[in-house]
Amino acid sequence: EVQLLESGGGLVQPGGSLRLSCAASGFTFSSYAMTWVRQAPGKGLEWVSAISGSGGSTYYADSVKGRFTTSRDNSKNTLFLQMNSLRAEDTAVYYCAKYQGGSYPADTFDIWGQGTRVSVSS
Amino acid sequence: DIQMTQSPSSLSASVGDRVTITCRASQSINNYLNWYQQKPGKAPKLLIYGASSLQSGVPSRFSGSGSETDFTLTISSLQPEDFATYYCQQSYSTPLTFGGGTKVEI
């Protein structure tokens, strides 16, 4: 069964850092680009970042560029999101998702994790 | 950036109703349009990709249509498990963008 499991969320003060992880199973992880999408409380979905299957190419939303870094360890089937200089407006549930595989960086997200909650507050 | 506008933002319907949700892109995206369903406290689920292709395992009462800038998601006969929020997403170019969502309520 194809599965994604996020972890690493929590409460952090403004200006702090947090590292999210997404463990993948049930598919050839290195063959697929991956993405992070977030959802602020009571709000819609916002695309955050994308990374190619090899990890050699990344894209970011302007709202996180320069503060967030997406990486992956294909030997451990794990995706990461390093979040620095966190702001109150970064408070959200963060989902990792798998690209369907048609193209990169623009594509469909066919498998989603259950999400991990990040709260930025003093 | 490509803006995605969904309408309505919410609707009330009954079991068995035919429901239509629209999504408009701020520029042509060919058929690079996807639909997701999200239930409270759950992750989004892919329903339709490429504007009209049904994702594996999704009931055939869901269908999508449209091209260029105007798209539609139709539920032919609403079932109790279909009460949820629906999002469109363009996969034409980065930044990838979502519509604001349509909440389907009883």
GROMACS .gro file of C-alpha atoms in nm:
model
  228
    1GLU     CA    1   0.000   0.000   0.000
    2VAL     CA    2   0.130   0.343  -0.093
    3GLN     CA    3   0.165   0.550   0.222
    4LEU     CA    4   0.307   0.882   0.339
    5LEU     CA    5   0.352   0.961   0.707
    6GLU     CA    6   0.451   1.308   0.825
    7SER     CA    7   0.611   1.391   1.158
    8GLY     CA    8   0.795   1.672   1.330
    9GLY     CA    9   0.521   1.927   1.381
   10GLY     CA   10   0.470   2.117   1.703
   11LEU     CA   11   0.464   2.453   1.877
   12VAL     CA   12   0.750   2.692   1.803
   13GLN     CA   13   0.813   3.058   1.883
   14PRO     CA   14   0.828   3.321   1.609
   15GLY     CA   15   1.175   3.325   1.458
   16GLY     CA   16   1.232   2.963   1.549
   17SER     CA   17   1.299   2.656   1.337
   18LEU     CA   18   1.137   2.321   1.280
   19ARG     CA   19   1.212   2.023   1.058
   20LEU     CA   20   0.931   1.814   0.917
   21SER     CA   21   0.975   1.462   0.786
   22CYS     CA   22   0.763   1.251   0.553
   23ALA     CA   23   0.828   0.877   0.543
   24ALA     CA   24   0.722   0.708   0.221
   25SER     CA   25   0.643   0.344   0.156
   26GLY     CA   26   0.481   0.126  -0.108
   27PHE     CA   27   0.638   0.287  -0.416
   28THR     CA   28   0.980   0.357  -0.567
   29PHE     CA   29   1.040   0.682  -0.381
   30SER     CA   30   1.333   0.804  -0.590
   31SER     CA   31   1.126   0.785  -0.909
   32TYR     CA   32   0.879   1.051  -0.805
   33ALA     CA   33   0.890   1.419  -0.733
   34MET     CA   34   0.736   1.519  -0.402
   35THR     CA   35   0.570   1.828  -0.267
   36TRP     CA   36   0.465   2.005   0.053
   37VAL     CA   37   0.123   2.170   0.075
   38ARG     CA   38  -0.008   2.353   0.381
   39GLN     CA   39  -0.347   2.454   0.514
   40ALA     CA   40  -0.388   2.732   0.768
   41PRO     CA   41  -0.668   2.685   1.023
   42GLY     CA   42  -1.003   2.719   0.850
   43LYS     CA   43  -0.840   2.813   0.519
   44GLY     CA   44  -0.771   2.656   0.182
   45LEU     CA   45  -0.473   2.471   0.043
   46GLU     CA   46  -0.144   2.645  -0.034
   47TRP     CA   47   0.139   2.486  -0.228
   48VAL     CA   48   0.471   2.532  -0.045
   49SER     CA   49   0.749   2.352  -0.230
   50ALA     CA   50   0.845   2.076  -0.471
   51ILE     CA   51   1.151   1.858  -0.518
   52SER     CA   52   1.247   1.634  -0.807
   53GLY     CA   53   1.299   1.260  -0.769
   54SER     CA   54   1.675   1.295  -0.757
   55GLY     CA   55   1.659   1.593  -0.524
   56GLY     CA   56   1.858   1.803  -0.766
   57SER     CA   57   1.578   2.049  -0.842
   58THR     CA   58   1.354   2.240  -0.604
   59TYR     CA   59   1.083   2.503  -0.631
   60TYR     CA   60   0.927   2.722  -0.362
   61ALA     CA   61   0.631   2.950  -0.312
   62ASP     CA   62   0.732   3.313  -0.275
   63SER     CA   63   0.586   3.313   0.078
   64VAL     CA   64   0.853   3.068   0.201
   65LYS     CA   65   1.143   3.127  -0.038
   66GLY     CA   66   1.467   3.188   0.150
   67ARG     CA   67   1.323   3.053   0.477
   68PHE     CA   68   1.219   2.696   0.394
   69THR     CA   69   1.433   2.422   0.238
   70THR     CA   70   1.302   2.098   0.092
   71SER     CA   71   1.532   1.797   0.069
   72ARG     CA   72   1.508   1.421   0.047
   73ASP     CA   73   1.705   1.111   0.142
   74ASN     CA   74   1.623   0.849  -0.120
   75SER     CA   75   1.820   0.584   0.069
   76LYS     CA   76   1.573   0.624   0.356
   77ASN     CA   77   1.261   0.702   0.150
   78THR     CA   78   1.217   1.024   0.343
   79LEU     CA   79   1.124   1.380   0.246
   80PHE     CA   80   1.213   1.679   0.463
   81LEU     CA   81   1.104   2.039   0.508
   82GLN     CA   82   1.343   2.257   0.705
   83MET     CA   83   1.156   2.566   0.822
   84ASN     CA   84   1.355   2.862   0.955
   85SER     CA   85   1.257   3.214   1.063
   86LEU     CA   86   0.905   3.095   1.131
   87ARG     CA   87   0.621   3.346   1.143
   88ALA     CA   88   0.271   3.334   1.286
   89GLU     CA   89   0.136   3.309   0.932
   90ASP     CA   90   0.322   2.978   0.885
   91THR     CA   91   0.081   2.818   1.132
   92ALA     CA   92  -0.087   2.537   0.941
   93VAL     CA   93  -0.125   2.167   0.884
   94TYR     CA   94   0.156   2.061   0.653
   95TYR     CA   95   0.092   1.777   0.409
   96CYS     CA   96   0.346   1.594   0.200
   97ALA     CA   97   0.220   1.455  -0.128
   98LYS     CA   98   0.348   1.243  -0.414
   99TYR     CA   99   0.356   1.364  -0.770
  100GLN     CA  100   0.152   1.154  -1.007
  101GLY     CA  101   0.452   1.140  -1.236
  102GLY     CA  102   0.338   1.310  -1.552
  103SER     CA  103   0.566   1.610  -1.535
  104TYR     CA  104   0.776   1.830  -1.309
  105PRO     CA  105   0.754   2.082  -1.150
  106ALA     CA  106   0.386   2.119  -1.242
  107ASP     CA  107   0.181   1.804  -1.186
  108THR     CA  108  -0.103   1.635  -1.002
  109PHE     CA  109  -0.070   1.511  -0.644
  110ASP     CA  110  -0.209   1.159  -0.625
  111ILE     CA  111  -0.114   1.044  -0.274
  112TRP     CA  112  -0.122   1.260   0.040
  113GLY     CA  113  -0.003   1.207   0.395
  114GLN     CA  114  -0.228   1.268   0.694
  115GLY     CA  115  -0.057   1.597   0.780
  116THR     CA  116   0.140   1.736   1.072
  117ARG     CA  117   0.038   2.050   1.261
  118VAL     CA  118   0.274   2.344   1.302
  119SER     CA  119   0.186   2.627   1.539
  120VAL     CA  120   0.397   2.942   1.554
  121SER     CA  121   0.320   3.145   1.863
  122SER     CA  122   0.488   3.308   2.160
  123ASP     CA  123   0.078   3.358  -1.085
  124ILE     CA  124  -0.236   3.182  -1.211
  125GLN     CA  125  -0.539   3.260  -0.996
  126MET     CA  126  -0.803   2.990  -0.954
  127THR     CA  127  -1.155   3.103  -0.866
  128GLN     CA  128  -1.417   2.855  -0.754
  129SER     CA  129  -1.790   2.909  -0.730
  130PRO     CA  130  -1.994   2.882  -0.529
  131SER     CA  131  -1.790   2.893  -0.208
  132SER     CA  132  -2.058   2.679  -0.045
  133LEU     CA  133  -2.379   2.508  -0.138
  134SER     CA  134  -2.655   2.313   0.028
  135ALA     CA  135  -2.784   2.000  -0.139
  136SER     CA  136  -2.972   1.680  -0.067
  137VAL     CA  137  -2.886   1.317  -0.122
  138GLY     CA  138  -2.960   1.232  -0.483
  139ASP     CA  139  -2.913   1.587  -0.612
  140ARG     CA  140  -2.697   1.669  -0.911
  141VAL     CA  141  -2.425   1.910  -0.799
  142THR     CA  142  -2.204   2.128  -1.018
  143ILE     CA  143  -1.899   2.324  -0.904
  144THR     CA  144  -1.711   2.558  -1.132
  145CYS     CA  145  -1.349   2.667  -1.141
  146ARG     CA  146  -1.207   2.948  -1.352
  147ALA     CA  147  -0.840   3.011  -1.422
  148SER     CA  148  -0.701   3.361  -1.472
  149GLN     CA  149  -0.529   3.245  -1.792
  150SER     CA  150  -0.544   2.943  -2.017
  151ILE     CA  151  -0.418   2.624  -1.853
  152ASN     CA  152  -0.518   2.389  -2.136
  153ASN     CA  153  -0.654   2.085  -1.949
  154TYR     CA  154  -0.407   2.095  -1.658
  155LEU     CA  155  -0.679   2.104  -1.397
  156ASN     CA  156  -0.732   1.869  -1.103
  157TRP     CA  157  -1.007   1.825  -0.845
  158TYR     CA  158  -0.961   1.714  -0.485
  159GLN     CA  159  -1.207   1.623  -0.211
  160GLN     CA  160  -1.131   1.700   0.153
  161LYS     CA  161  -1.331   1.588   0.453
  162PRO     CA  162  -1.290   1.756   0.794
  163GLY     CA  163  -0.965   1.662   0.964
  164LYS     CA  164  -0.851   1.455   0.668
  165ALA     CA  165  -0.603   1.494   0.385
  166PRO     CA  166  -0.721   1.592   0.039
  167LYS     CA  167  -0.801   1.307  -0.201
  168LEU     CA  168  -0.750   1.324  -0.576
  169LEU     CA  169  -1.076   1.281  -0.769
  170ILE     CA  170  -1.015   1.408  -1.124
  171TYR     CA  171  -0.695   1.490  -1.310
  172GLY     CA  172  -0.633   1.636  -1.653
  173ALA     CA  173  -0.973   1.807  -1.629
  174SER     CA  174  -1.173   1.492  -1.703
  175SER     CA  175  -0.982   1.175  -1.611
  176LEU     CA  176  -1.124   0.985  -1.316
  177GLN     CA  177  -0.866   0.878  -1.059
  178SER     CA  178  -0.859   0.504  -0.994
  179GLY     CA  179  -1.108   0.399  -0.727
  180VAL     CA  180  -1.320   0.715  -0.749
  181PRO     CA  181  -1.692   0.650  -0.809
  182SER     CA  182  -1.821   0.719  -1.158
  183ARG     CA  183  -2.079   0.968  -1.026
  184PHE     CA  184  -1.791   1.217  -1.023
  185SER     CA  185  -1.700   1.372  -1.356
  186GLY     CA  186  -1.500   1.668  -1.478
  187SER     CA  187  -1.510   1.878  -1.790
  188GLY     CA  188  -1.373   2.196  -1.941
  189SER     CA  189  -1.059   2.335  -2.096
  190GLU     CA  190  -0.857   2.657  -2.125
  191THR     CA  191  -1.001   2.868  -1.843
  192ASP     CA  192  -1.337   2.720  -1.746
  193PHE     CA  193  -1.387   2.389  -1.572
  194THR     CA  194  -1.664   2.198  -1.399
  195LEU     CA  195  -1.686   1.921  -1.142
  196THR     CA  196  -2.018   1.737  -1.144
  197ILE     CA  197  -2.154   1.489  -0.894
  198SER     CA  198  -2.440   1.317  -1.073
  199SER     CA  199  -2.623   1.188  -0.766
  200LEU     CA  200  -2.497   1.317  -0.432
  201GLN     CA  201  -2.430   1.051  -0.171
  202PRO     CA  202  -2.397   1.099   0.207
  203GLU     CA  203  -2.021   1.041   0.190
  204ASP     CA  204  -1.984   1.323  -0.067
  205PHE     CA  205  -2.046   1.602   0.182
  206ALA     CA  206  -1.703   1.762   0.191
  207THR     CA  207  -1.501   2.054   0.057
  208TYR     CA  208  -1.382   2.039  -0.302
  209TYR     CA  209  -1.074   2.216  -0.440
  210CYS     CA  210  -0.953   2.269  -0.794
  211GLN     CA  211  -0.579   2.299  -0.866
  212GLN     CA  212  -0.391   2.401  -1.177
  213SER     CA  213  -0.091   2.189  -1.275
  214TYR     CA  214   0.009   2.407  -1.570
  215SER     CA  215   0.287   2.611  -1.412
  216THR     CA  216   0.451   2.701  -1.083
  217PRO     CA  217   0.355   2.832  -0.841
  218LEU     CA  218   0.093   2.559  -0.834
  219THR     CA  219  -0.229   2.715  -0.715
  220PHE     CA  220  -0.558   2.599  -0.570
  221GLY     CA  221  -0.905   2.742  -0.580
  222GLY     CA  222  -1.056   2.867  -0.257
  223GLY     CA  223  -1.274   2.560  -0.212
  224THR     CA  224  -1.643   2.475  -0.231
  225LYS     CA  225  -1.807   2.333   0.077
  226VAL     CA  226  -2.093   2.097  -0.001
  227GLU     CA  227  -2.332   2.079   0.292
  228ILE     CA  228  -2.653   1.902   0.366
   0.00000   0.00000   0.00000
